[in-house]
PDB file of C-alpha atoms in Angstrom:
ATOM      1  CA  UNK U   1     113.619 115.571 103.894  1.00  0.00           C
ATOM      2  CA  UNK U   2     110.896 118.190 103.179  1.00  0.00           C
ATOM      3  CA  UNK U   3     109.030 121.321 104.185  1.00  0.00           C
ATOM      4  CA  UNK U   4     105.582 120.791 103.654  1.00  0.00           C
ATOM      5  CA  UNK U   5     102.674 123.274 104.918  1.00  0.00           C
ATOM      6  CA  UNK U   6     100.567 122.416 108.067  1.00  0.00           C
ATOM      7  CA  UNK U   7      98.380 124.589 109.470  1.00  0.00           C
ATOM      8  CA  UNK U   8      99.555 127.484 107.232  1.00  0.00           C
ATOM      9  CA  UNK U   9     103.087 126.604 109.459  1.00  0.00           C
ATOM     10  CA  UNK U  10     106.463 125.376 107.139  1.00  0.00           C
ATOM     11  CA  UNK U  11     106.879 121.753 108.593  1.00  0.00           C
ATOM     12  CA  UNK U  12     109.620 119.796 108.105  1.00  0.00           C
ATOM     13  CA  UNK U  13     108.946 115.992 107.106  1.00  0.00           C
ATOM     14  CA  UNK U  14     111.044 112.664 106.011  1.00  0.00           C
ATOM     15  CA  UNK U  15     110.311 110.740 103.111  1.00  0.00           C
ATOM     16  CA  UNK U  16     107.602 108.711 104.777  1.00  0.00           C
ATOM     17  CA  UNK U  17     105.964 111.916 105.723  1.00  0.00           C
ATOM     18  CA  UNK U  18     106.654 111.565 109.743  1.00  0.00           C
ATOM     19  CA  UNK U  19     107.625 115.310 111.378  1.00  0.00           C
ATOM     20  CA  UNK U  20     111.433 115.483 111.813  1.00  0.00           C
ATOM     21  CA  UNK U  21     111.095 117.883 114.582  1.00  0.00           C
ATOM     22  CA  UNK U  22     108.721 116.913 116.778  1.00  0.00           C
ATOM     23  CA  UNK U  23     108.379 120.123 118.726  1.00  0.00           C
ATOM     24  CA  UNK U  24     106.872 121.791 115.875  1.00  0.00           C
ATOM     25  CA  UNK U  25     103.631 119.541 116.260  1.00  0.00           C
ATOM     26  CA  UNK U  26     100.662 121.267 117.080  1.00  0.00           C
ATOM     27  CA  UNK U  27      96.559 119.615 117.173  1.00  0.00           C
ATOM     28  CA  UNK U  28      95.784 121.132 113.918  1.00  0.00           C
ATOM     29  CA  UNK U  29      98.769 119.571 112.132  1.00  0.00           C
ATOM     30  CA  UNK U  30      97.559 115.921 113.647  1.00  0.00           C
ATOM     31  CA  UNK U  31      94.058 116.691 112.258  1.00  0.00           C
ATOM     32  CA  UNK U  32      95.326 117.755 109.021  1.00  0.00           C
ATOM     33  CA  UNK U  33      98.020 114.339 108.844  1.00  0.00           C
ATOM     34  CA  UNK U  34      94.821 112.458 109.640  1.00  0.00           C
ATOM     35  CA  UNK U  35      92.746 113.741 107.085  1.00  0.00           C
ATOM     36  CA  UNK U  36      95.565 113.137 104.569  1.00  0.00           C
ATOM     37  CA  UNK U  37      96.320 109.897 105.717  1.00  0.00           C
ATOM     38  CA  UNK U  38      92.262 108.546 105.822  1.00  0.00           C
ATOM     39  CA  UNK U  39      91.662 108.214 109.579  1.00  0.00           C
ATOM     40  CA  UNK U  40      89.541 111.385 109.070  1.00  0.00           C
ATOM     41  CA  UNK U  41      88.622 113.543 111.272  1.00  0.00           C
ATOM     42  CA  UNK U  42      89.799 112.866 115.446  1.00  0.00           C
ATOM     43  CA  UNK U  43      87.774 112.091 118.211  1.00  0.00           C
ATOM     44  CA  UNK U  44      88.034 111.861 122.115  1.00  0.00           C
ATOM     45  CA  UNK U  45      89.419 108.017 121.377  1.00  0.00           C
ATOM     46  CA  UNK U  46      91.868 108.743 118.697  1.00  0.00           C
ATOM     47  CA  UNK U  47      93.542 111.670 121.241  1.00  0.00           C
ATOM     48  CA  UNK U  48      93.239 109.469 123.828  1.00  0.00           C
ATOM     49  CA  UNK U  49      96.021 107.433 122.000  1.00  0.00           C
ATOM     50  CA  UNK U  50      97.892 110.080 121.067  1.00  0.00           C
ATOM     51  CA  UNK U  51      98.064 112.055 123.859  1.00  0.00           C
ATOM     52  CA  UNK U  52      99.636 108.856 125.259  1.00  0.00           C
ATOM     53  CA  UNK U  53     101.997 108.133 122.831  1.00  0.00           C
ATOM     54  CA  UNK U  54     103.205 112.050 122.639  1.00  0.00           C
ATOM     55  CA  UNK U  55     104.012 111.903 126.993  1.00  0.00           C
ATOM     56  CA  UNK U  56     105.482 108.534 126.246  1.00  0.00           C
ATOM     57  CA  UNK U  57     107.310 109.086 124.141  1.00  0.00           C
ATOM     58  CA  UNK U  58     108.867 112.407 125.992  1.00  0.00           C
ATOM     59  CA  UNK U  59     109.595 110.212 129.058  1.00  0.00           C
ATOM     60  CA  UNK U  60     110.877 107.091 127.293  1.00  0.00           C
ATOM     61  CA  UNK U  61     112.984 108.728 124.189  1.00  0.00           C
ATOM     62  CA  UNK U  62     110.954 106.545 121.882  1.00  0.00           C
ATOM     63  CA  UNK U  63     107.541 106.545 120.400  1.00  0.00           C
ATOM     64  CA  UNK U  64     105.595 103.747 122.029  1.00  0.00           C
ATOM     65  CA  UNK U  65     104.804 100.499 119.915  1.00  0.00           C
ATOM     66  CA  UNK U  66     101.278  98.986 120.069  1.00  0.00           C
ATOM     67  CA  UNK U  67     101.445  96.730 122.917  1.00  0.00           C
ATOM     68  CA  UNK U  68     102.346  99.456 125.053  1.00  0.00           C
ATOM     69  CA  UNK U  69     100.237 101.550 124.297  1.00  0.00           C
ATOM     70  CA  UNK U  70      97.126  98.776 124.681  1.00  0.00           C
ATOM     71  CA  UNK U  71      98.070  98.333 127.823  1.00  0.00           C
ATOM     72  CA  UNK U  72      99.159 101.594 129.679  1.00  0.00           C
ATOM     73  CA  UNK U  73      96.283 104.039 127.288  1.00  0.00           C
ATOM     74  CA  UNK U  74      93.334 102.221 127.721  1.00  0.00           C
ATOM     75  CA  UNK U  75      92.813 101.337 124.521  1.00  0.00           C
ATOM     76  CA  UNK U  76      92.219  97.691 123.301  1.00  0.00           C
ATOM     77  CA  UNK U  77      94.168  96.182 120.803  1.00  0.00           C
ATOM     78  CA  UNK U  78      91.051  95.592 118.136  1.00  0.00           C
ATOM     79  CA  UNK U  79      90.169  99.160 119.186  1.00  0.00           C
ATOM     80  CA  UNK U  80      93.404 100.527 117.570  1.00  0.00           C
ATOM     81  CA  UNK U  81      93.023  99.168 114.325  1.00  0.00           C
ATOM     82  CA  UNK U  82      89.669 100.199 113.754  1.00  0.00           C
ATOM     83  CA  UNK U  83      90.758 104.142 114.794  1.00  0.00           C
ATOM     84  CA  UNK U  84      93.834 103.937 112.445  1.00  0.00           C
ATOM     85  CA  UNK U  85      92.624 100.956 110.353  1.00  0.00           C
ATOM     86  CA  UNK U  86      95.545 101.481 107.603  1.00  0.00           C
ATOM     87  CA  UNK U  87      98.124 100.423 109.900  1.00  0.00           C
ATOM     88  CA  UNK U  88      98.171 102.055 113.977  1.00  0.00           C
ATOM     89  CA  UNK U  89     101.778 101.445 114.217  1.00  0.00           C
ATOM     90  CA  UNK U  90     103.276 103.914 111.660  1.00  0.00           C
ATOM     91  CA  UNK U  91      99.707 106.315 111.529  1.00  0.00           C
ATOM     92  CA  UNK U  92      99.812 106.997 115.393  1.00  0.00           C
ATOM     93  CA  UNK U  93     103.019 108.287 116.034  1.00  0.00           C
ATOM     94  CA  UNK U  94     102.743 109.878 111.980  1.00  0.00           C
ATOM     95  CA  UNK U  95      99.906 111.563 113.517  1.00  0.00           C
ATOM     96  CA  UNK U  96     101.196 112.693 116.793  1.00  0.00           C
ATOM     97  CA  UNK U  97     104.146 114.363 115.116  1.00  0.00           C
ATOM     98  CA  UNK U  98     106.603 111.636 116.249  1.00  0.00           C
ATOM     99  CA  UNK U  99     108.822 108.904 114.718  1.00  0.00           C
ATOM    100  CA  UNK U 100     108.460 105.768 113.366  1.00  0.00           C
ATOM    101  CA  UNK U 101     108.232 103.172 116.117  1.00  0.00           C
ATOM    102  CA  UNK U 102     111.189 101.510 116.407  1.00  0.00           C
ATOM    103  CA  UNK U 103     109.224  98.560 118.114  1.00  0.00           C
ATOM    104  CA  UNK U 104     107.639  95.472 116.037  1.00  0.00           C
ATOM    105  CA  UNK U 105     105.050  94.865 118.773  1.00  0.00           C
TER     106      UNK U 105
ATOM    107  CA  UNK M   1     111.833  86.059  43.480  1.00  0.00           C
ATOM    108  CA  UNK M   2     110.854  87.461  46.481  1.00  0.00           C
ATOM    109  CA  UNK M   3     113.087  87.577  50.298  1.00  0.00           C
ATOM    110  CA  UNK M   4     110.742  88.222  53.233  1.00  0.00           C
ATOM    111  CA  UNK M   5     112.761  88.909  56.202  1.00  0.00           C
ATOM    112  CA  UNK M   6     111.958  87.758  59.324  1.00  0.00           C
ATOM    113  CA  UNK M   7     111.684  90.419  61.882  1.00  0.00           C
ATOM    114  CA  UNK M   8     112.627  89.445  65.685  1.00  0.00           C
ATOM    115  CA  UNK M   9     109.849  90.966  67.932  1.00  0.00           C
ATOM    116  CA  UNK M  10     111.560  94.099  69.982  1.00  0.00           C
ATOM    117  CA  UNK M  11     111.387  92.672  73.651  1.00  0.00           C
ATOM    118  CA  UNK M  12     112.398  95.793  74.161  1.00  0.00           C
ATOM    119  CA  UNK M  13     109.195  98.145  73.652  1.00  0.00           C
ATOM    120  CA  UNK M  14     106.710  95.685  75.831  1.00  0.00           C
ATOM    121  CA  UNK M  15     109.581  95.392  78.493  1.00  0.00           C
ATOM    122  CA  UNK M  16     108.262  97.394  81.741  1.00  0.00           C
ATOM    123  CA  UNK M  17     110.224 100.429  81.979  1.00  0.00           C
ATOM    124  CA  UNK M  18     113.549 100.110  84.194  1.00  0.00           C
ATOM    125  CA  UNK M  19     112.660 103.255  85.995  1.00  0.00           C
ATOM    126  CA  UNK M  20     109.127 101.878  87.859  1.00  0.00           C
ATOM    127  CA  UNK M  21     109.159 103.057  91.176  1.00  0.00           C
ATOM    128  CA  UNK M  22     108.947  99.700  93.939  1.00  0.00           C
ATOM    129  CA  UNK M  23     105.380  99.039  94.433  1.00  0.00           C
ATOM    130  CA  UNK M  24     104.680  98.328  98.639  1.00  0.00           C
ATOM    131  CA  UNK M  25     103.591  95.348  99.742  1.00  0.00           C
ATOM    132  CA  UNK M  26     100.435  94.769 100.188  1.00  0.00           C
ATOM    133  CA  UNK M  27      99.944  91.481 102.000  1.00  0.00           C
ATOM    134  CA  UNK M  28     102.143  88.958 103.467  1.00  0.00           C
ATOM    135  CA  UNK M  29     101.218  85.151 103.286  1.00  0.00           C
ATOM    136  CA  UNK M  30     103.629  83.291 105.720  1.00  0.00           C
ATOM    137  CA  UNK M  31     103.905  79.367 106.156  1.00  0.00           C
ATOM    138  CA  UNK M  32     105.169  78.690 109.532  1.00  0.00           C
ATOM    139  CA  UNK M  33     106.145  74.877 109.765  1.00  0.00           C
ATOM    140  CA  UNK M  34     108.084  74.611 113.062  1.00  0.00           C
ATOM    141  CA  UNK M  35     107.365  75.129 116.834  1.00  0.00           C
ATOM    142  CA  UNK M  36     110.479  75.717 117.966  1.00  0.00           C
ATOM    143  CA  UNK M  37     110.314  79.489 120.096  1.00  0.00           C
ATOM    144  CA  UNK M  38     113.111  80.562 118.121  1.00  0.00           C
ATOM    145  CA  UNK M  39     110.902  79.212 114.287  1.00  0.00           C
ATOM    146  CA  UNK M  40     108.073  80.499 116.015  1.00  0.00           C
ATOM    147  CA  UNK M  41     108.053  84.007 116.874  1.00  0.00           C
ATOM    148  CA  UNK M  42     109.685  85.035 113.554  1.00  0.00           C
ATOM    149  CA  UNK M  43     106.604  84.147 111.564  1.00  0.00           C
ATOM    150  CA  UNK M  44     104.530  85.782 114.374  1.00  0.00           C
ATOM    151  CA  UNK M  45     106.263  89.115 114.624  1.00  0.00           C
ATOM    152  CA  UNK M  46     106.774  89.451 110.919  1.00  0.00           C
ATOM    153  CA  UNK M  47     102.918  89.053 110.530  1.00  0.00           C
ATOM    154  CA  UNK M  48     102.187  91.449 113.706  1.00  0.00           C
ATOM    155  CA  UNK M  49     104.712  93.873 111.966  1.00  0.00           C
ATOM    156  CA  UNK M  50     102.741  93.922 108.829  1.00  0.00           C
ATOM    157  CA  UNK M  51      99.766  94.520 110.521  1.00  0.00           C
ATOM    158  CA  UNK M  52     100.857  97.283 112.243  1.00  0.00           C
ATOM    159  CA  UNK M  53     101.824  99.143 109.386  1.00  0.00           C
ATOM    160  CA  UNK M  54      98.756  98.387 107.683  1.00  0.00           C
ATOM    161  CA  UNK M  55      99.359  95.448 105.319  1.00  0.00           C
ATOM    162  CA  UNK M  56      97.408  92.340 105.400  1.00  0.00           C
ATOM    163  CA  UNK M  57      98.886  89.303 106.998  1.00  0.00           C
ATOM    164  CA  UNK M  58      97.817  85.774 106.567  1.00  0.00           C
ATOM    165  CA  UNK M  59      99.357  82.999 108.117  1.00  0.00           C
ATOM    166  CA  UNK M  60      99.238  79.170 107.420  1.00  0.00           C
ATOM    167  CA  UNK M  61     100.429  76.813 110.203  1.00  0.00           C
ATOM    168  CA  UNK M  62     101.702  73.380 108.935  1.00  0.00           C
ATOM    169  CA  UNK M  63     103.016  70.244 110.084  1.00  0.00           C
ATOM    170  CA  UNK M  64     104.806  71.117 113.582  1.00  0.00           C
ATOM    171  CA  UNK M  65     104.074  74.541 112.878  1.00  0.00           C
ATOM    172  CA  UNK M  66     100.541  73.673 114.304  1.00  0.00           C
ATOM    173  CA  UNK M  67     101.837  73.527 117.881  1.00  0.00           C
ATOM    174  CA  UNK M  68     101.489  77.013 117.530  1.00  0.00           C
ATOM    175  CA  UNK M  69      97.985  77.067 117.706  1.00  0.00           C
ATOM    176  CA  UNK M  70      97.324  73.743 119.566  1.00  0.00           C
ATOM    177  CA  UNK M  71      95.358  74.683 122.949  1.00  0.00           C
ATOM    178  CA  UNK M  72      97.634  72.045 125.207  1.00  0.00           C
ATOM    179  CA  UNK M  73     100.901  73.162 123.012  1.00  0.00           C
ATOM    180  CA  UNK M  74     100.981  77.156 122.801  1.00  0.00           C
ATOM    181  CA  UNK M  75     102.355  77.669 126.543  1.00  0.00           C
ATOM    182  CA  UNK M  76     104.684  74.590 126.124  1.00  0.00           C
ATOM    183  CA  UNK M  77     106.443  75.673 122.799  1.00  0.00           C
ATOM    184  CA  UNK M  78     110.541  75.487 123.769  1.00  0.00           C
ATOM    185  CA  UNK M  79     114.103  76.010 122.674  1.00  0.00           C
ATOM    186  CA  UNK M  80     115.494  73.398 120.592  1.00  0.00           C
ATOM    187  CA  UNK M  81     119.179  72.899 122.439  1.00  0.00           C
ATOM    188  CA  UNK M  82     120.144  69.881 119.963  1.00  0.00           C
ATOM    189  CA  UNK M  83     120.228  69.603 116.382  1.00  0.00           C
ATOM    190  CA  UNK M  84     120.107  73.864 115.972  1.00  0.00           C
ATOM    191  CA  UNK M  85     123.722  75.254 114.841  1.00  0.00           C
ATOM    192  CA  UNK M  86     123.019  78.546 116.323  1.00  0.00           C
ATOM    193  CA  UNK M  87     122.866  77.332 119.620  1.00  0.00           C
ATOM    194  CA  UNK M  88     126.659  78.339 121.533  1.00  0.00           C
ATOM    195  CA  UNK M  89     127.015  74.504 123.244  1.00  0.00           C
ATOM    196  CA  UNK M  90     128.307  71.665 122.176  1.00  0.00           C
ATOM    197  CA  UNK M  91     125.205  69.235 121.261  1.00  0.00           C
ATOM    198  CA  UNK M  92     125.980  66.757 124.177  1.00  0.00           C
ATOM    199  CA  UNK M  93     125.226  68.862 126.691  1.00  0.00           C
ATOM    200  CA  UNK M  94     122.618  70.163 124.374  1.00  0.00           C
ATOM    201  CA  UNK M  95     121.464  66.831 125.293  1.00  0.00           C
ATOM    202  CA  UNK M  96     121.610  66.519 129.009  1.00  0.00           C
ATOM    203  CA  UNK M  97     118.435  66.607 130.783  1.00  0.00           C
ATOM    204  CA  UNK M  98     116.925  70.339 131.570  1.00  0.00           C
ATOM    205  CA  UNK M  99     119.048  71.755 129.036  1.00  0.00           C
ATOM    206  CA  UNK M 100     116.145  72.862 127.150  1.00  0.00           C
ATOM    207  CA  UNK M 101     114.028  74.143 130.130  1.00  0.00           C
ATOM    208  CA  UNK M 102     116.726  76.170 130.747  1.00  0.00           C
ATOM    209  CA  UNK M 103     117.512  77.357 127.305  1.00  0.00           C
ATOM    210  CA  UNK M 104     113.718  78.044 126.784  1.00  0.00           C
ATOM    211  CA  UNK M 105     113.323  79.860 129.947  1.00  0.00           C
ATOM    212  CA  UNK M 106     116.352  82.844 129.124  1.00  0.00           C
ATOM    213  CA  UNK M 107     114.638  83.156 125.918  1.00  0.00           C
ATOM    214  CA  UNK M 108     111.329  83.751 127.257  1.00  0.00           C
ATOM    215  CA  UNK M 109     113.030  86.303 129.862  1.00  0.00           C
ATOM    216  CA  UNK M 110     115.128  87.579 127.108  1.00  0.00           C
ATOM    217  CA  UNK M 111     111.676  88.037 125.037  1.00  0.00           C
ATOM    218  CA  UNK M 112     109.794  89.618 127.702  1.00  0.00           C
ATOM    219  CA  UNK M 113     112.851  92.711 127.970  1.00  0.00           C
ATOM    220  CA  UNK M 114     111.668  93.714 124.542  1.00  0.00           C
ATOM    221  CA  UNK M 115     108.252  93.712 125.632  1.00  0.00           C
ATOM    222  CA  UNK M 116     107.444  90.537 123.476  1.00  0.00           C
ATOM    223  CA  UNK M 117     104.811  88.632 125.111  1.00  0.00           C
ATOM    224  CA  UNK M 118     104.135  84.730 125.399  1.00  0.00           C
ATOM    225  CA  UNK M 119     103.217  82.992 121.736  1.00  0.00           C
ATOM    226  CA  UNK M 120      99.695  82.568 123.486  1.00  0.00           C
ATOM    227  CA  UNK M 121      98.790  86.007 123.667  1.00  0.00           C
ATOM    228  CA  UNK M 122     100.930  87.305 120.009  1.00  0.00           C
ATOM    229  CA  UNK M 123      98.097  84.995 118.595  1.00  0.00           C
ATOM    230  CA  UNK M 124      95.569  86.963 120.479  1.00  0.00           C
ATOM    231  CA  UNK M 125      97.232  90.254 119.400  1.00  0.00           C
ATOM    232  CA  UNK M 126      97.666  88.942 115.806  1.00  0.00           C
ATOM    233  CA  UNK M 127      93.877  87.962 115.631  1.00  0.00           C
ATOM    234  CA  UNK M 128      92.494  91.476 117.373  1.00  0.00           C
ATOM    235  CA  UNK M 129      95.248  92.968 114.568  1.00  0.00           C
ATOM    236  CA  UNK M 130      92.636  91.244 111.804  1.00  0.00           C
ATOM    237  CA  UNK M 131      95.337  89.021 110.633  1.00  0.00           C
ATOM    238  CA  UNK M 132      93.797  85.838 109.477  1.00  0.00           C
ATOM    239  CA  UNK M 133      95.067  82.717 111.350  1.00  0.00           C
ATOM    240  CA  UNK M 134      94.585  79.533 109.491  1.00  0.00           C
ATOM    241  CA  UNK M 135      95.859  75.576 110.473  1.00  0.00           C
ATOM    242  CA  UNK M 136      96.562  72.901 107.638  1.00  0.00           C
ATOM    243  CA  UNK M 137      94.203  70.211 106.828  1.00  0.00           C
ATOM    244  CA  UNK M 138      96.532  67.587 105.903  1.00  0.00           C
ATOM    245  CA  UNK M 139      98.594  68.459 109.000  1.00  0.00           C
ATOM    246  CA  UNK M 140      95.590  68.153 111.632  1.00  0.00           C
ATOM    247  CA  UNK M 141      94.440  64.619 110.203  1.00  0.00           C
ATOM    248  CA  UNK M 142      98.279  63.224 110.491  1.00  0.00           C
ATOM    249  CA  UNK M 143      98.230  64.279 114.013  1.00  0.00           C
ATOM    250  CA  UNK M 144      94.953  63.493 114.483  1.00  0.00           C
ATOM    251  CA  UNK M 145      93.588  66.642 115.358  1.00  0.00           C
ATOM    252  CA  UNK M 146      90.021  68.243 115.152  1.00  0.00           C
ATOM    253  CA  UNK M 147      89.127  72.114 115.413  1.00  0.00           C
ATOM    254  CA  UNK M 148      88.187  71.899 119.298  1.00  0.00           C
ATOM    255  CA  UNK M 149      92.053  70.997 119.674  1.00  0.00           C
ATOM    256  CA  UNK M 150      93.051  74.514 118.512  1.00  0.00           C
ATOM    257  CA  UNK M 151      93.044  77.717 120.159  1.00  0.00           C
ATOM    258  CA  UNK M 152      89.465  79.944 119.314  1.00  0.00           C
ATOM    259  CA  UNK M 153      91.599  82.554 117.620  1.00  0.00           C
ATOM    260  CA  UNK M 154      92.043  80.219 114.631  1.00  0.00           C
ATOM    261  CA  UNK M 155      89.207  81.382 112.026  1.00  0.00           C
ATOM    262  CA  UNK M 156      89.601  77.812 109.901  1.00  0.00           C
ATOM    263  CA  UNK M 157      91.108  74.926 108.264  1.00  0.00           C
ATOM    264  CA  UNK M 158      92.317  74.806 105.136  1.00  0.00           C
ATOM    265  CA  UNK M 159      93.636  72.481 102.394  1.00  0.00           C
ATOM    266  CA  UNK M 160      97.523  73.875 100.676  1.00  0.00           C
ATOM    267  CA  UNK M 161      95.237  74.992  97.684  1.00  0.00           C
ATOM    268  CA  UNK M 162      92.500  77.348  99.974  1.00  0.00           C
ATOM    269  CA  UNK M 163      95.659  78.275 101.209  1.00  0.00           C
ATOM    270  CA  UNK M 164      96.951  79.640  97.576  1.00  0.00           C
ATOM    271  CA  UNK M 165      93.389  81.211  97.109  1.00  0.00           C
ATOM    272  CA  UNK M 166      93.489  83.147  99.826  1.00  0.00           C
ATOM    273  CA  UNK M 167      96.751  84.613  99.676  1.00  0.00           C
ATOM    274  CA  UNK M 168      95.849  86.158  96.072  1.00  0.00           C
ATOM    275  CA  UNK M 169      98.375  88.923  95.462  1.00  0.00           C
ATOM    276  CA  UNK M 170     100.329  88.334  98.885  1.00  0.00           C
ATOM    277  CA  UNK M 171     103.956  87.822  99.048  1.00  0.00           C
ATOM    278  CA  UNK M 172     104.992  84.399 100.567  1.00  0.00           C
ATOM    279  CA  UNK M 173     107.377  83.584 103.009  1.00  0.00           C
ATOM    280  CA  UNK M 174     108.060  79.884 104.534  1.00  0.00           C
ATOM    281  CA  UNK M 175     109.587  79.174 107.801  1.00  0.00           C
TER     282      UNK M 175
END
């Protein structure tokens, strides 16, 4: 574990770089782990996923694997991979301040 | 007179150094040569799983492993209830008739609680994932089968040595 700054804010993340406390998450920390991580900078379609996967994840316990979110977000499965093309699994929840998936689908 | 000694090249200095960090992998080749659901979705979810985190995945499907991807085979793929150690009943009544209905149809329930779908549409996920789905050459002409008996998602047929090519740099797995 790490503290790392985000938004001028102390952040603490794991070794794989995902937010341990997921409260601490703000918009301008996702845009900043996106422009780190090569997705760039986020539009309507890349919030629409995570916006998802952040709710989802509060009402299920767990962040949401890619099937799931395909089918309840509204957002295809080809779609995902070209907004996160370096792998939406991990760079999704990464992004929206969350854990890695525990799902393989 | 003159010695010359012979001096044994130090392995040592060209040996990598001990303390190179693990490099990630980087792309996945897997060989999946059986149909049974349980051979199946291994090979499937292993590829889907290295696609999701963002490592190329190709996969090679061989011998029985074509059922996988034959159009009149990929919603008929089942449980093997005789002949498979893992499987908690004694291989008589592994035998009986419906055994294997039955077995298949708890895994396919058993699947679905973990949000796994149907092997018909994990090849639809794995090809919208940009994993590259290929069927063996020598396998289709022993069982007699051309391209327009596979499911669209397949993107071509290849001989064991296209296979090699394109899985340069890819770790291999066979199942």
């Amino acid at each position: 574990m790490q503290t790392i700054q985000y938004a001028g804010q102390p952040i603490q993340i794991n070794d794989e770089g995902f937010l341990t406390d997921s409260s601490q998450w703000t918009p301008e920390i996702a845009e900043e782990i996106a422009r780190e991580t090569g997705v760039g900078p986020l539009n309507e379609r890349h919030w629409a996923v995570l916006t998802f996967c952040r709710e989802d994840a509060a009402q299920q316990g767990t962040p949401p694997g890619l099937r799931r979110i395909s089918k309840l977000a509204g957002v295809q499965m080809k779609e995902l991979y070209t907004l996160f093309p370096k792998g939406p699994g991990k760079l999704a929840a990464r992004i929206a301040g969350l854990p890695k998936p525990k799902s393989c689908i | 007179m003159t010695t010359t000694t012979l001096e044994r090249p130090d392995t040592h200095a060209t040996a990598a150094p001990q303390t190179k960090a693990p490099q990630p992998i980087e792309h996945v080749s897997i060989i999946c040569s059986k149909s049974t659901l349980d051979m199946a979705y291994p090979g499937l979810i292993l590829a889907n799983a290295a696609r999701m985190s963002g490592i190329d995945a190709t996969l090679f499907f061989t011998f029985w492993g074509l059922d996988i991807i034959t159009e009149n085979k990929i919603d008929e793929l089942h449980v093997a209830t005789v002949g498979n150690p893992s499987m908690p009943i004694p291989t008589m009544v592994g035998g009986l008739p419906g055994m294997e209905s039955i077995a298949s149809r708890k895994m396919k329930k058993d699947l679905e609680k973990l949000d796994i779908p149907p092997v018909r549409e994990m090849i639809e996920i794995l090809h919208d994932s940009g994993a590259k789905i290929y069927a063996c050459q020598m396998a289709m002409d022993m069982f007699g089968l051309g391209r327009e008996d596979l499911v669209p998602q397949v993107d071509g047929v290849l001989s064991a040595m296209d296979f090699y090519d394109k899985s340069a740099g890819a770790q291999l797995l066979f199942i």
